[in-house]
Amino acid sequence: MDFNSHTDAVVRVAVALVNALTPGEQRGRAFPEPADLGAAATAALRTVYPSFREVSAAEGAELAEVARRLRAVFTAVAGDDIDGAAELVNALLAETGARPHLERHDGEPWHLHFHGPGGTMAGDWAAGCATGLAVVLGSEFHDRLGVCTAPHCDRVYVDVSRNGTRRFCSTACQNRVKTAAFRARAKG
Ligand SMILES: [Zn+2]
């Protein structure tokens, strides 16, 4: 799956922000909201943009709120509620005032970014992530957003495999489920 490299990147950012900043469960363990949202947001953004600047605590808190909204989109798609997901994304696009803007930086060719009108970092990421998810939902790959199906895990993912059969957030969860199934068979 390759919408275009920038869209792929902002969708990966959406996944990283949801997984780093929203509380729930991760790979069989409770995942509380991080105490240091600035540091957690910085680490998440750097998984996609390694040289991204340090995120402040206030910006981290704003991004956590954005992440909560983005999670709802993944949850809706995972529950086969594509209509609901589309409504959530449309609401985010409207609220964030996402507007296209051509940019050229870091030696890249001109490419399309989406920004919010306020010029804040969280507002820009909210607009960019909403647009990235809108591109996915508006494509033949609209069902490629997911929530991990392993027990006690609710981390999200975007399925970029060719046949679209991904079900887990990570190989760690995939292996947990395989091991449990193997043990169940051995017992039975
Ligand atoms: Zn998982």
mmCIF file of N, CA, C and O in Angstrom, residues 8-60:
data_model
loop_
_atom_site.group_PDB
_atom_site.id
_atom_site.type_symbol
_atom_site.label_atom_id
_atom_site.label_comp_id
_atom_site.label_asym_id
_atom_site.label_seq_id
_atom_site.Cartn_x
_atom_site.Cartn_y
_atom_site.Cartn_z
ATOM 1 N N ASP A 8 1.474 8.071 3.737
ATOM 2 C CA ASP A 8 1.909 6.912 4.515
ATOM 3 C C ASP A 8 2.553 7.349 5.823
ATOM 4 O O ASP A 8 2.309 6.767 6.880
ATOM 5 N N ALA A 9 3.372 8.399 5.755
ATOM 6 C CA ALA A 9 4.074 8.868 6.952
ATOM 7 C C ALA A 9 3.080 9.413 7.989
ATOM 8 O O ALA A 9 3.199 9.081 9.171
ATOM 9 N N VAL A 10 2.100 10.229 7.573
ATOM 10 C CA VAL A 10 1.185 10.781 8.585
ATOM 11 C C VAL A 10 0.268 9.703 9.162
ATOM 12 O O VAL A 10 -0.117 9.785 10.323
ATOM 13 N N VAL A 11 -0.042 8.680 8.386
ATOM 14 C CA VAL A 11 -0.834 7.575 8.941
ATOM 15 C C VAL A 11 0.005 6.822 9.980
ATOM 16 O O VAL A 11 -0.499 6.445 11.043
ATOM 17 N N ARG A 12 1.296 6.663 9.694
ATOM 18 C CA ARG A 12 2.175 6.041 10.698
ATOM 19 C C ARG A 12 2.278 6.914 11.950
ATOM 20 O O ARG A 12 2.353 6.407 13.066
ATOM 21 N N VAL A 13 2.273 8.239 11.775
ATOM 22 C CA VAL A 13 2.278 9.147 12.929
ATOM 23 C C VAL A 13 0.997 8.964 13.737
ATOM 24 O O VAL A 13 1.039 8.898 14.968
ATOM 25 N N ALA A 14 -0.153 8.857 13.062
ATOM 26 C CA ALA A 14 -1.423 8.651 13.768
ATOM 27 C C ALA A 14 -1.350 7.388 14.628
ATOM 28 O O ALA A 14 -1.720 7.403 15.810
ATOM 29 N N VAL A 15 -0.841 6.297 14.053
ATOM 30 C CA VAL A 15 -0.699 5.034 14.786
ATOM 31 C C VAL A 15 0.238 5.231 15.991
ATOM 32 O O VAL A 15 -0.075 4.824 17.120
ATOM 33 N N ALA A 16 1.363 5.890 15.761
ATOM 34 C CA ALA A 16 2.360 6.076 16.827
ATOM 35 C C ALA A 16 1.788 6.927 17.970
ATOM 36 O O ALA A 16 1.992 6.613 19.147
ATOM 37 N N LEU A 17 1.047 7.993 17.624
ATOM 38 C CA LEU A 17 0.480 8.862 18.668
ATOM 39 C C LEU A 17 -0.573 8.117 19.480
ATOM 40 O O LEU A 17 -0.596 8.199 20.710
ATOM 41 N N VAL A 18 -1.455 7.375 18.800
ATOM 42 C CA VAL A 18 -2.493 6.615 19.521
ATOM 43 C C VAL A 18 -1.829 5.607 20.457
ATOM 44 O O VAL A 18 -2.178 5.511 21.641
ATOM 45 N N ASN A 19 -0.854 4.882 19.945
ATOM 46 C CA ASN A 19 -0.242 3.822 20.754
ATOM 47 C C ASN A 19 0.598 4.359 21.906
ATOM 48 O O ASN A 19 0.719 3.716 22.944
ATOM 49 N N ALA A 20 1.158 5.540 21.748
ATOM 50 C CA ALA A 20 2.019 6.089 22.805
ATOM 51 C C ALA A 20 1.246 6.890 23.841
ATOM 52 O O ALA A 20 1.675 6.984 24.992
ATOM 53 N N LEU A 21 0.121 7.485 23.435
ATOM 54 C CA LEU A 21 -0.503 8.499 24.302
ATOM 55 C C LEU A 21 -1.862 8.117 24.857
ATOM 56 O O LEU A 21 -2.353 8.790 25.773
ATOM 57 N N THR A 22 -2.534 7.090 24.323
ATOM 58 C CA THR A 22 -3.853 6.751 24.863
ATOM 59 C C THR A 22 -3.736 5.557 25.805
ATOM 60 O O THR A 22 -3.095 4.560 25.482
ATOM 61 N N PRO A 23 -4.357 5.676 27.011
ATOM 62 C CA PRO A 23 -4.283 4.578 27.974
ATOM 63 C C PRO A 23 -5.131 3.391 27.519
ATOM 64 O O PRO A 23 -6.020 3.532 26.691
ATOM 65 N N GLY A 24 -4.811 2.230 28.062
ATOM 66 C CA GLY A 24 -5.559 1.015 27.725
ATOM 67 C C GLY A 24 -4.713 -0.181 28.111
ATOM 68 O O GLY A 24 -4.259 -0.280 29.256
ATOM 69 N N GLU A 25 -4.501 -1.070 27.127
ATOM 70 C CA GLU A 25 -3.687 -2.249 27.385
ATOM 71 C C GLU A 25 -2.687 -2.441 26.245
ATOM 72 O O GLU A 25 -2.967 -2.080 25.094
ATOM 73 N N GLN A 26 -1.542 -3.005 26.575
ATOM 74 C CA GLN A 26 -0.522 -3.233 25.569
ATOM 75 C C GLN A 26 0.139 -4.591 25.809
ATOM 76 O O GLN A 26 0.705 -4.820 26.874
ATOM 77 N N ARG A 27 0.036 -5.468 24.824
ATOM 78 C CA ARG A 27 0.716 -6.766 24.869
ATOM 79 C C ARG A 27 0.507 -7.504 26.190
ATOM 80 O O ARG A 27 1.439 -8.003 26.801
ATOM 81 N N GLY A 28 -0.743 -7.509 26.677
ATOM 82 C CA GLY A 28 -1.063 -8.294 27.862
ATOM 83 C C GLY A 28 -0.952 -7.554 29.174
ATOM 84 O O GLY A 28 -1.217 -8.110 30.235
ATOM 85 N N ARG A 29 -0.537 -6.280 29.112
ATOM 86 C CA ARG A 29 -0.380 -5.529 30.358
ATOM 87 C C ARG A 29 -1.151 -4.218 30.278
ATOM 88 O O ARG A 29 -1.362 -3.687 29.197
ATOM 89 N N ALA A 30 -1.509 -3.705 31.475
ATOM 90 C CA ALA A 30 -2.156 -2.387 31.519
ATOM 91 C C ALA A 30 -1.209 -1.341 30.952
ATOM 92 O O ALA A 30 0.007 -1.417 31.151
ATOM 93 N N PHE A 31 -1.768 -0.398 30.211
ATOM 94 C CA PHE A 31 -0.965 0.687 29.653
ATOM 95 C C PHE A 31 -1.569 2.003 30.135
ATOM 96 O O PHE A 31 -2.526 2.501 29.563
ATOM 97 N N PRO A 32 -1.025 2.551 31.241
ATOM 98 C CA PRO A 32 -1.576 3.808 31.756
ATOM 99 C C PRO A 32 -1.153 4.984 30.881
ATOM 100 O O PRO A 32 -0.203 4.865 30.102
ATOM 101 N N GLU A 33 -1.843 6.106 31.013
ATOM 102 C CA GLU A 33 -1.400 7.292 30.277
ATOM 103 C C GLU A 33 0.003 7.654 30.769
ATOM 104 O O GLU A 33 0.267 7.636 31.958
ATOM 105 N N PRO A 34 0.929 7.963 29.846
ATOM 106 C CA PRO A 34 2.295 8.272 30.273
ATOM 107 C C PRO A 34 2.328 9.481 31.209
ATOM 108 O O PRO A 34 1.576 10.443 31.009
ATOM 109 N N ALA A 35 3.187 9.423 32.219
ATOM 110 C CA ALA A 35 3.315 10.538 33.158
ATOM 111 C C ALA A 35 3.909 11.747 32.446
ATOM 112 O O ALA A 35 3.536 12.881 32.714
ATOM 113 N N ASP A 36 4.827 11.522 31.538
ATOM 114 C CA ASP A 36 5.466 12.607 30.798
ATOM 115 C C ASP A 36 4.988 12.579 29.344
ATOM 116 O O ASP A 36 5.578 11.911 28.493
ATOM 117 N N LEU A 37 3.891 13.301 29.100
ATOM 118 C CA LEU A 37 3.282 13.254 27.761
ATOM 119 C C LEU A 37 4.189 13.904 26.708
ATOM 120 O O LEU A 37 4.189 13.502 25.538
ATOM 121 N N GLY A 38 4.973 14.896 27.124
ATOM 122 C CA GLY A 38 5.892 15.544 26.179
ATOM 123 C C GLY A 38 6.927 14.560 25.666
ATOM 124 O O GLY A 38 7.155 14.433 24.455
ATOM 125 N N ALA A 39 7.545 13.826 26.600
ATOM 126 C CA ALA A 39 8.576 12.856 26.217
ATOM 127 C C ALA A 39 7.968 11.721 25.390
ATOM 128 O O ALA A 39 8.562 11.264 24.401
ATOM 129 N N ALA A 40 6.788 11.260 25.802
ATOM 130 C CA ALA A 40 6.142 10.159 25.072
ATOM 131 C C ALA A 40 5.785 10.588 23.649
ATOM 132 O O ALA A 40 5.965 9.829 22.684
ATOM 133 N N ALA A 41 5.294 11.827 23.507
ATOM 134 C CA ALA A 41 4.931 12.329 22.174
ATOM 135 C C ALA A 41 6.184 12.512 21.315
ATOM 136 O O ALA A 41 6.181 12.195 20.121
ATOM 137 N N THR A 42 7.246 13.015 21.922
ATOM 138 C CA THR A 42 8.513 13.192 21.189
ATOM 139 C C THR A 42 8.986 11.846 20.638
ATOM 140 O O THR A 42 9.321 11.724 19.449
ATOM 141 N N ALA A 43 8.988 10.830 21.500
ATOM 142 C CA ALA A 43 9.450 9.501 21.082
ATOM 143 C C ALA A 43 8.566 8.947 19.961
ATOM 144 O O ALA A 43 9.057 8.357 18.990
ATOM 145 N N ALA A 44 7.253 9.161 20.091
ATOM 146 C CA ALA A 44 6.325 8.647 19.075
ATOM 147 C C ALA A 44 6.587 9.306 17.727
ATOM 148 O O ALA A 44 6.673 8.628 16.696
ATOM 149 N N LEU A 45 6.712 10.629 17.718
ATOM 150 C CA LEU A 45 6.923 11.349 16.453
ATOM 151 C C LEU A 45 8.259 10.962 15.826
ATOM 152 O O LEU A 45 8.385 10.866 14.605
ATOM 153 N N ARG A 46 9.254 10.694 16.669
ATOM 154 C CA ARG A 46 10.585 10.349 16.145
ATOM 155 C C ARG A 46 10.649 8.942 15.561
ATOM 156 O O ARG A 46 11.608 8.614 14.871
ATOM 157 N N THR A 47 9.641 8.094 15.844
ATOM 158 C CA THR A 47 9.634 6.779 15.186
ATOM 159 C C THR A 47 9.395 6.958 13.685
ATOM 160 O O THR A 47 9.747 6.110 12.887
ATOM 161 N N VAL A 48 8.773 8.082 13.301
ATOM 162 C CA VAL A 48 8.495 8.350 11.882
ATOM 163 C C VAL A 48 9.415 9.449 11.347
ATOM 164 O O VAL A 48 9.935 9.340 10.237
ATOM 165 N N TYR A 49 9.593 10.505 12.136
ATOM 166 C CA TYR A 49 10.474 11.627 11.750
ATOM 167 C C TYR A 49 11.599 11.729 12.777
ATOM 168 O O TYR A 49 11.459 12.434 13.783
ATOM 169 N N PRO A 50 12.710 11.008 12.549
ATOM 170 C CA PRO A 50 13.755 10.868 13.574
ATOM 171 C C PRO A 50 14.346 12.188 14.088
ATOM 172 O O PRO A 50 14.789 12.254 15.225
ATOM 173 N N SER A 51 14.302 13.239 13.279
ATOM 174 C CA SER A 51 14.920 14.488 13.750
ATOM 175 C C SER A 51 13.885 15.472 14.274
ATOM 176 O O SER A 51 14.172 16.657 14.421
ATOM 177 N N PHE A 52 12.674 14.985 14.560
ATOM 178 C CA PHE A 52 11.631 15.909 15.029
ATOM 179 C C PHE A 52 12.048 16.525 16.361
ATOM 180 O O PHE A 52 12.632 15.869 17.202
ATOM 181 N N ARG A 53 11.689 17.805 16.519
ATOM 182 C CA ARG A 53 12.116 18.524 17.727
ATOM 183 C C ARG A 53 11.431 17.993 18.989
ATOM 184 O O ARG A 53 10.439 17.276 18.927
ATOM 185 N N GLU A 54 11.986 18.397 20.133
ATOM 186 C CA GLU A 54 11.416 18.051 21.432
ATOM 187 C C GLU A 54 9.999 18.632 21.556
ATOM 188 O O GLU A 54 9.774 19.783 21.189
ATOM 189 N N VAL A 55 9.066 17.833 22.070
ATOM 190 C CA VAL A 55 7.688 18.283 22.269
ATOM 191 C C VAL A 55 7.535 18.713 23.726
ATOM 192 O O VAL A 55 7.990 18.003 24.637
ATOM 193 N N SER A 56 6.914 19.872 23.971
ATOM 194 C CA SER A 56 6.737 20.356 25.355
ATOM 195 C C SER A 56 5.636 19.553 26.051
ATOM 196 O O SER A 56 4.845 18.859 25.400
ATOM 197 N N ALA A 57 5.574 19.700 27.381
ATOM 198 C CA ALA A 57 4.543 19.000 28.148
ATOM 199 C C ALA A 57 3.142 19.457 27.714
ATOM 200 O O ALA A 57 2.231 18.636 27.568
ATOM 201 N N ALA A 58 2.982 20.770 27.478
ATOM 202 C CA ALA A 58 1.670 21.297 27.077
ATOM 203 C C ALA A 58 1.281 20.751 25.701
ATOM 204 O O ALA A 58 0.134 20.354 25.478
ATOM 205 N N GLU A 59 2.248 20.723 24.778
ATOM 206 C CA GLU A 59 1.972 20.179 23.443
ATOM 207 C C GLU A 59 1.658 18.684 23.536
ATOM 208 O O GLU A 59 0.780 18.175 22.825
ATOM 209 N N GLY A 60 2.372 17.986 24.419
ATOM 210 C CA GLY A 60 2.131 16.559 24.605
ATOM 211 C C GLY A 60 0.712 16.300 25.086
ATOM 212 O O GLY A 60 0.044 15.361 24.627
#
